[in-house]
Coordinates of N, CA and C in Angstrom, one line a residue:
X61 N -37.4 119.7 53.3 CA -37.0 121.0 53.9 C -35.6 121.0 53.7
X62 N -34.7 119.8 53.9 CA -33.4 119.7 54.0 C -32.8 119.9 52.4
X63 N -33.6 119.4 51.6 CA -33.3 119.5 50.2 C -33.1 121.0 49.7
X64 N -34.1 121.9 50.1 CA -34.1 123.2 49.9 C -32.9 124.1 50.5
X65 N -32.5 123.6 51.6 CA -31.4 124.3 52.2 C -30.1 124.1 51.6
X66 N -30.0 122.8 51.2 CA -28.8 122.4 50.4 C -28.7 123.2 49.0
X67 N -29.9 123.2 48.4 CA -30.0 123.8 47.1 C -29.8 125.4 47.3
X68 N -30.3 126.0 48.4 CA -29.9 127.4 48.5 C -28.6 127.6 48.7
X69 N -27.8 126.9 49.5 CA -26.4 127.0 49.7 C -25.6 126.8 48.5
X70 N -26.0 125.9 47.8 CA -25.3 125.7 46.4 C -25.4 126.9 45.4
X71 N -26.7 127.3 45.3 CA -26.8 128.5 44.5 C -26.3 129.6 45.1
X72 N -26.2 130.1 46.2 CA -25.5 131.1 46.9 C -23.9 131.0 46.7
X73 N -23.5 129.9 46.9 CA -22.0 129.8 46.6 C -21.7 129.9 45.0
X74 N -22.4 129.5 44.2 CA -22.2 129.6 42.8 C -22.5 131.0 42.4
X75 N -23.4 131.8 42.9 CA -23.5 133.4 42.6 C -22.4 134.0 43.2
X76 N -22.0 133.7 44.4 CA -20.8 134.5 44.8 C -19.5 134.2 43.9
X77 N -19.3 133.0 43.5 CA -18.2 132.7 42.7 C -18.3 133.4 41.2
X78 N -19.5 133.5 40.9 CA -19.6 134.0 39.5 C -19.5 135.5 39.6
X79 N -19.9 136.1 40.7 CA -19.8 137.7 40.9 C -18.4 137.9 41.0
X80 N -17.6 137.2 41.7 CA -16.1 137.6 42.0 C -15.4 137.3 40.9
X81 N -15.8 136.4 39.9 CA -14.8 136.1 38.9 C -15.4 137.0 37.6
X82 N -16.4 137.6 37.7 CA -16.7 138.3 36.5 C -16.5 139.8 36.8
X83 N -15.3 140.2 37.3 CA -14.9 141.6 37.6 C -14.0 142.0 36.4
X84 N -14.1 143.1 35.9 CA -13.3 143.5 34.8 C -12.3 144.5 35.3
X85 N -11.0 144.6 34.7 CA -10.1 145.4 34.9 C -9.5 146.2 33.8
X86 N -9.4 147.5 33.9 CA -9.0 148.3 32.6 C -7.5 147.8 32.3
X87 N -7.3 147.4 31.3 CA -5.8 147.4 31.0 C -4.9 148.6 31.0
X88 N -4.3 148.8 32.1 CA -3.5 150.0 32.1 C -2.1 149.8 31.7
X89 N -1.3 150.8 31.7 CA 0.1 150.7 31.4 C 0.9 149.9 32.5
X90 N 1.5 148.8 31.9 CA 2.0 148.0 32.9 C 3.3 148.7 33.4
X91 N 3.8 148.5 34.6 CA 4.9 149.2 35.2 C 6.1 148.8 34.3
X92 N 6.9 149.9 33.9 CA 8.1 149.4 33.2 C 9.0 148.4 33.9
X93 N 9.7 147.6 33.1 CA 10.6 146.7 33.8 C 11.7 147.4 34.4
X94 N 12.5 147.0 35.5 CA 13.6 147.6 35.9 C 14.6 147.3 35.2
X95 N 15.7 148.0 35.6 CA 17.1 147.8 35.0 C 17.8 146.4 35.2
X96 N 18.2 145.6 34.3 CA 18.7 144.1 34.4 C 19.6 144.2 35.6
X97 N 19.7 143.3 36.3 CA 20.6 143.1 37.5 C 22.0 143.1 36.9
X98 N 23.0 143.8 37.8 CA 24.4 143.9 37.2 C 25.1 142.4 37.1
X99 N 25.6 142.3 36.0 CA 26.5 140.9 35.9 C 27.8 141.1 36.4
X100 N 28.2 140.1 37.3 CA 29.6 140.3 37.8 C 30.4 139.2 37.1
X101 N 31.5 138.9 37.5 CA 32.3 137.8 37.1 C 31.7 136.6 37.0
X102 N 32.0 135.6 36.0 CA 31.3 134.3 36.1 C 31.8 133.7 37.2
X103 N 30.7 132.8 37.9 CA 31.0 132.1 39.0 C 30.9 132.6 40.3
X104 N 30.7 134.2 40.3 CA 30.7 134.8 41.6 C 29.2 134.6 42.0
X105 N 29.2 134.2 43.4 CA 27.9 134.2 44.2 C 27.2 132.7 43.9
X106 N 27.9 131.9 43.3 CA 27.4 130.6 42.9 C 27.5 129.7 44.1
X107 N 28.6 129.8 44.8 CA 28.8 129.0 46.1 C 28.2 129.7 47.3
X108 N 27.6 129.0 48.2 CA 27.0 129.6 49.4 C 28.2 130.3 50.3
X109 N 27.8 131.3 50.8 CA 28.7 132.1 51.5 C 28.6 131.7 52.9
X110 N 29.7 131.3 53.5 CA 29.7 130.6 55.0 C 30.4 131.9 55.8
X111 N 29.5 132.3 56.8 CA 30.2 133.5 57.5 C 30.3 132.9 58.9
X112 N 31.4 132.9 59.6 CA 31.5 132.5 61.0 C 31.4 133.6 61.9
X113 N 30.4 133.1 62.9 CA 30.2 134.2 63.9 C 31.3 134.5 64.9
X114 N 31.1 135.6 65.8 CA 32.0 136.0 66.6 C 32.2 135.0 67.9
X115 N 33.0 134.1 67.5 CA 33.2 133.0 68.7 C 33.4 133.4 70.0
X116 N 34.6 134.4 69.9 CA 35.1 134.9 71.3 C 34.1 135.7 72.0
X117 N 33.3 136.6 71.2 CA 32.3 137.2 72.0 C 31.2 136.4 72.5
X118 N 30.9 135.3 71.8 CA 29.8 134.5 72.1 C 30.1 133.6 73.4
X119 N 31.4 133.3 73.5 CA 31.9 132.5 74.7 C 32.0 133.5 75.9
X120 N 32.4 134.7 75.7 CA 32.6 135.6 76.8 C 31.1 135.9 77.1
X121 N 30.1 136.0 76.6 CA 28.8 136.3 77.0 C 28.3 135.0 77.6
X122 N 28.6 133.8 77.3 CA 28.1 132.6 78.0 C 28.6 132.3 79.1
X123 N 29.9 132.6 79.4 CA 30.8 132.3 80.5 C 30.4 133.3 81.6
X124 N 30.6 132.9 82.9 CA 30.8 134.1 83.9 C 31.9 134.9 83.9
X125 N 31.8 136.0 84.2 CA 33.0 137.0 84.3 C 34.0 136.5 85.2
X126 N 35.3 136.6 84.9 CA 36.3 136.1 86.0 C 36.3 137.0 87.2
X127 N 36.8 136.6 88.4 CA 36.8 137.4 89.6 C 37.8 138.6 89.3
X128 N 37.3 139.5 89.9 CA 38.1 140.9 89.7 C 39.6 140.9 90.5
X129 N 39.6 140.1 91.4 CA 41.0 140.0 92.2 C 42.0 139.3 91.5
X130 N 41.8 138.4 90.5 CA 42.8 137.7 89.8 C 43.1 138.3 88.5
X131 N 44.2 139.0 88.4 CA 44.4 139.6 87.1 C 44.7 138.5 85.9
X132 N 44.3 139.1 84.8 CA 44.3 138.1 83.7 C 45.7 138.1 83.1
X133 N 46.3 137.1 82.8 CA 47.4 136.7 82.3 C 47.4 136.4 80.9
X134 N 48.3 136.8 79.9 CA 48.2 136.3 78.6 C 48.9 135.0 78.5
X135 N 48.3 134.1 77.6 CA 48.9 132.8 77.7 C 50.3 132.7 77.1
X136 N 51.1 131.9 77.5 CA 52.6 131.7 77.1 C 52.5 131.6 75.6
X137 N 53.7 132.2 75.0 CA 53.6 132.2 73.6 C 54.2 130.7 73.1
X138 N 53.4 130.2 72.2 CA 53.8 128.9 71.6 C 55.1 129.0 70.7
X139 N 56.1 128.0 70.8 CA 57.2 128.3 69.9 C 56.9 127.7 68.5
X140 N 57.5 128.5 67.7 CA 57.2 128.2 66.2 C 57.3 126.7 65.8
X141 N 58.3 126.0 66.2 CA 58.5 124.5 66.0 C 58.8 123.8 67.2
X142 N 58.3 122.6 67.4 CA 58.7 121.7 68.4 C 60.1 121.1 68.4
X143 N 60.8 121.1 69.4 CA 62.2 120.5 69.2 C 62.3 119.1 68.5
X144 N 63.0 119.0 67.9 CA 63.3 117.5 67.4 C 63.6 116.3 68.4
X145 N 63.0 115.1 68.3 CA 63.4 114.3 69.5 C 64.8 113.8 69.1
X146 N 65.6 113.4 70.2 CA 66.9 112.9 70.0 C 67.1 111.7 69.2
X147 N 67.9 111.6 68.4 CA 68.1 110.2 67.5 C 68.5 109.2 68.3
X148 N 67.8 108.2 68.2 CA 68.1 106.9 68.9 C 68.4 105.8 67.9
X149 N 69.5 105.0 68.2 CA 69.7 103.7 67.4 C 68.5 102.8 67.3
X150 N 68.1 102.3 66.2 CA 67.0 101.3 66.2 C 67.3 100.3 67.0
X151 N 66.2 99.8 67.6 CA 66.2 98.6 68.6 C 65.3 97.6 68.1
X152 N 65.3 96.3 68.8 CA 64.3 95.4 68.5 C 62.9 95.7 68.9
X153 N 62.0 95.4 68.1 CA 60.7 95.8 68.5 C 60.3 95.1 69.7
X154 N 59.5 95.8 70.4 CA 59.0 95.4 71.7 C 57.7 94.8 71.7
X155 N 57.3 94.0 72.3 CA 55.8 93.2 72.2 C 54.9 94.0 73.1
X156 N 55.3 94.5 74.3 CA 54.4 95.3 75.1 C 53.9 96.4 74.6
X157 N 52.7 96.9 74.7 CA 52.1 98.2 74.3 C 52.1 99.1 75.3
X158 N 52.5 100.5 75.1 CA 52.6 101.4 76.3 C 51.1 101.5 76.9
X159 N 51.2 101.6 78.3 CA 50.1 101.6 79.0 C 49.3 100.3 79.5
X160 N 49.9 99.2 79.1 CA 49.5 97.8 79.3 C 50.3 97.2 80.5
X161 N 49.7 96.3 81.1 CA 50.7 95.8 82.2 C 51.2 94.5 81.6
X162 N 52.5 94.2 81.9 CA 53.1 93.1 81.3 C 52.3 91.7 81.7
X163 N 52.3 90.8 80.7 CA 51.6 89.6 80.8 C 52.3 88.7 81.8
X164 N 51.5 88.0 82.8 CA 52.0 86.8 83.6 C 52.7 85.8 82.8
X165 N 53.8 85.2 83.3 CA 54.4 84.0 82.6 C 53.4 82.8 82.5
X166 N 52.8 82.7 83.6 CA 51.9 81.4 83.7 C 50.4 81.8 84.2
X167 N 49.6 82.3 83.2 CA 48.4 82.8 83.6 C 47.4 81.9 84.2
X168 N 47.5 80.7 83.8 CA 46.5 79.5 84.0 C 46.8 79.1 85.5
X169 N 48.1 79.3 86.1 CA 48.4 78.9 87.4 C 47.8 79.8 88.4
X170 N 47.3 81.2 88.0 CA 46.7 82.0 88.8 C 45.2 81.9 88.9
X171 N 44.6 81.1 87.9 CA 43.1 81.1 88.0 C 42.6 80.0 88.7
X172 N 41.6 80.0 89.5 CA 41.2 78.7 90.1 C 40.6 77.6 89.2
X173 N 40.8 76.6 89.6 CA 40.2 75.5 88.7 C 38.8 75.2 89.2
X174 N 37.9 75.3 88.1 CA 36.5 75.2 88.1 C 36.0 74.0 87.3
X175 N 35.2 73.1 87.8 CA 34.5 72.1 87.1 C 33.4 72.6 86.3
X176 N 33.1 72.1 85.2 CA 31.8 72.7 84.3 C 30.7 72.2 85.2
X177 N 29.5 72.9 85.2 CA 28.3 72.5 85.9 C 27.8 71.4 85.2
X178 N 27.1 70.5 86.0 CA 26.5 69.2 85.7 C 25.4 69.6 85.0
X179 N 25.0 68.8 83.9 CA 23.7 69.1 82.9 C 22.4 68.6 83.7
X180 N 21.4 69.1 83.7 CA 20.3 68.5 84.4 C 19.7 67.0 83.6
X181 N 19.3 66.1 84.4 CA 19.0 65.0 83.9 C 17.5 65.0 83.2
X182 N 17.3 64.3 82.3 CA 15.9 64.2 81.6 C 15.2 63.1 82.2
X183 N 14.0 63.2 82.7 CA 13.3 62.0 83.0 C 12.9 61.1 82.1
X184 N 12.8 59.8 82.5 CA 12.4 58.8 81.4 C 11.1 58.7 80.8
X185 N 10.2 59.3 81.7 CA 8.8 59.5 81.2 C 8.3 60.6 80.4
X186 N 9.1 61.3 79.7 CA 8.8 62.3 78.9 C 8.2 62.0 77.7
X187 N 7.0 62.4 77.4 CA 6.1 62.1 76.4 C 6.7 62.4 75.1
X188 N 6.3 61.8 74.0 CA 6.9 61.9 72.6 C 6.1 63.4 72.3
X189 N 7.1 64.2 71.6 CA 6.7 65.5 71.1 C 5.6 65.4 69.9
X190 N 5.8 64.4 69.2 CA 5.1 64.0 68.0 C 3.6 63.5 68.5
X191 N 3.7 62.7 69.5 CA 2.4 62.3 70.1 C 1.5 63.3 70.7
X192 N 2.3 64.3 71.3 CA 1.7 65.3 71.9 C 0.9 66.2 70.8
X193 N 1.6 66.3 69.8 CA 1.0 67.2 68.7 C -0.2 66.4 68.0
X194 N 0.0 65.1 68.0 CA -1.1 64.4 67.5 C -2.4 64.6 68.4
X195 N -2.2 64.3 69.6 CA -3.3 64.2 70.6 C -3.7 65.6 71.0
X196 N -2.9 66.7 71.2 CA -3.6 67.8 71.7 C -3.7 69.0 70.6
X197 N -2.9 68.7 69.4 CA -2.8 69.6 68.4 C -3.9 69.1 67.4
X198 N -4.5 68.1 67.6 CA -5.6 67.6 66.7 C -5.0 67.3 65.4
X199 N -3.8 66.7 65.3 CA -3.1 66.6 63.8 C -3.7 65.3 63.4
X200 N -3.9 65.2 62.0 CA -4.5 64.3 61.4 C -3.1 63.2 61.2
X201 N -3.3 61.8 61.3 CA -1.9 61.2 61.2 C -1.3 61.2 59.7
X202 N -1.9 61.7 58.8 CA -1.3 61.8 57.5 C -1.1 63.4 57.1
X203 N -1.4 64.2 58.1 CA -1.1 65.6 58.0 C 0.2 66.1 57.7
X204 N 0.5 67.2 57.1 CA 1.9 68.0 56.9 C 2.6 67.8 58.2
X205 N 1.9 68.5 59.3 CA 2.6 68.6 60.7 C 3.3 67.2 61.1
X206 N 2.3 66.2 60.9 CA 2.6 64.9 61.6 C 3.9 64.2 60.6
X207 N 3.8 64.5 59.4 CA 4.9 63.9 58.6 C 6.1 64.8 59.0
X208 N 6.1 66.1 59.0 CA 7.4 66.9 59.4 C 8.0 66.3 60.8
X209 N 7.1 66.2 61.8 CA 7.4 65.8 63.1 C 8.1 64.5 62.8
X210 N 7.5 63.5 62.2 CA 8.0 62.2 62.0 C 9.6 62.2 61.3
X211 N 9.7 63.1 60.2 CA 11.0 63.1 59.7 C 12.1 63.8 60.5
X212 N 11.7 64.7 61.3 CA 12.5 65.7 62.0 C 12.9 65.0 63.1
X213 N 12.0 64.2 64.0 CA 12.5 63.7 65.3 C 12.6 62.1 65.2
X214 N 11.8 61.4 64.3 CA 11.9 60.1 63.9 C 11.0 59.4 64.9
X215 N 10.0 60.0 65.5 CA 9.0 59.3 66.5 C 7.7 59.1 65.7

């Protein structure tokens, strides 16, 4: 029963594909090609055109309107050129950088003296690592692990 359903579906699909593919179209007059595009100077339109949006309008729309009681004042006009700094005679270079505090004369005198922490003592009855590997790791005495441990630690 299942085989006949599959066969019927396949035959129906093939029939639909055959019918849709067997349509004929009368070759009519093809539309006339349009006029060729106008050619401009060489290189025009090659680079992407970058257009900047209206920044002032976007900012004014995004910001809240200023209070009505405060009249808006125009910004002060900027001078065309900044005045030149006064000429100063060359001086010896200074070691201190602007914004830094002067270094103390004896910085070690101000720090408290601290002894290094003592190291923890190792108990005398610590088992040999290689022996632990042989007993709990089931290492063969002639295995690669045992030989590496023997070479590295000498046990």
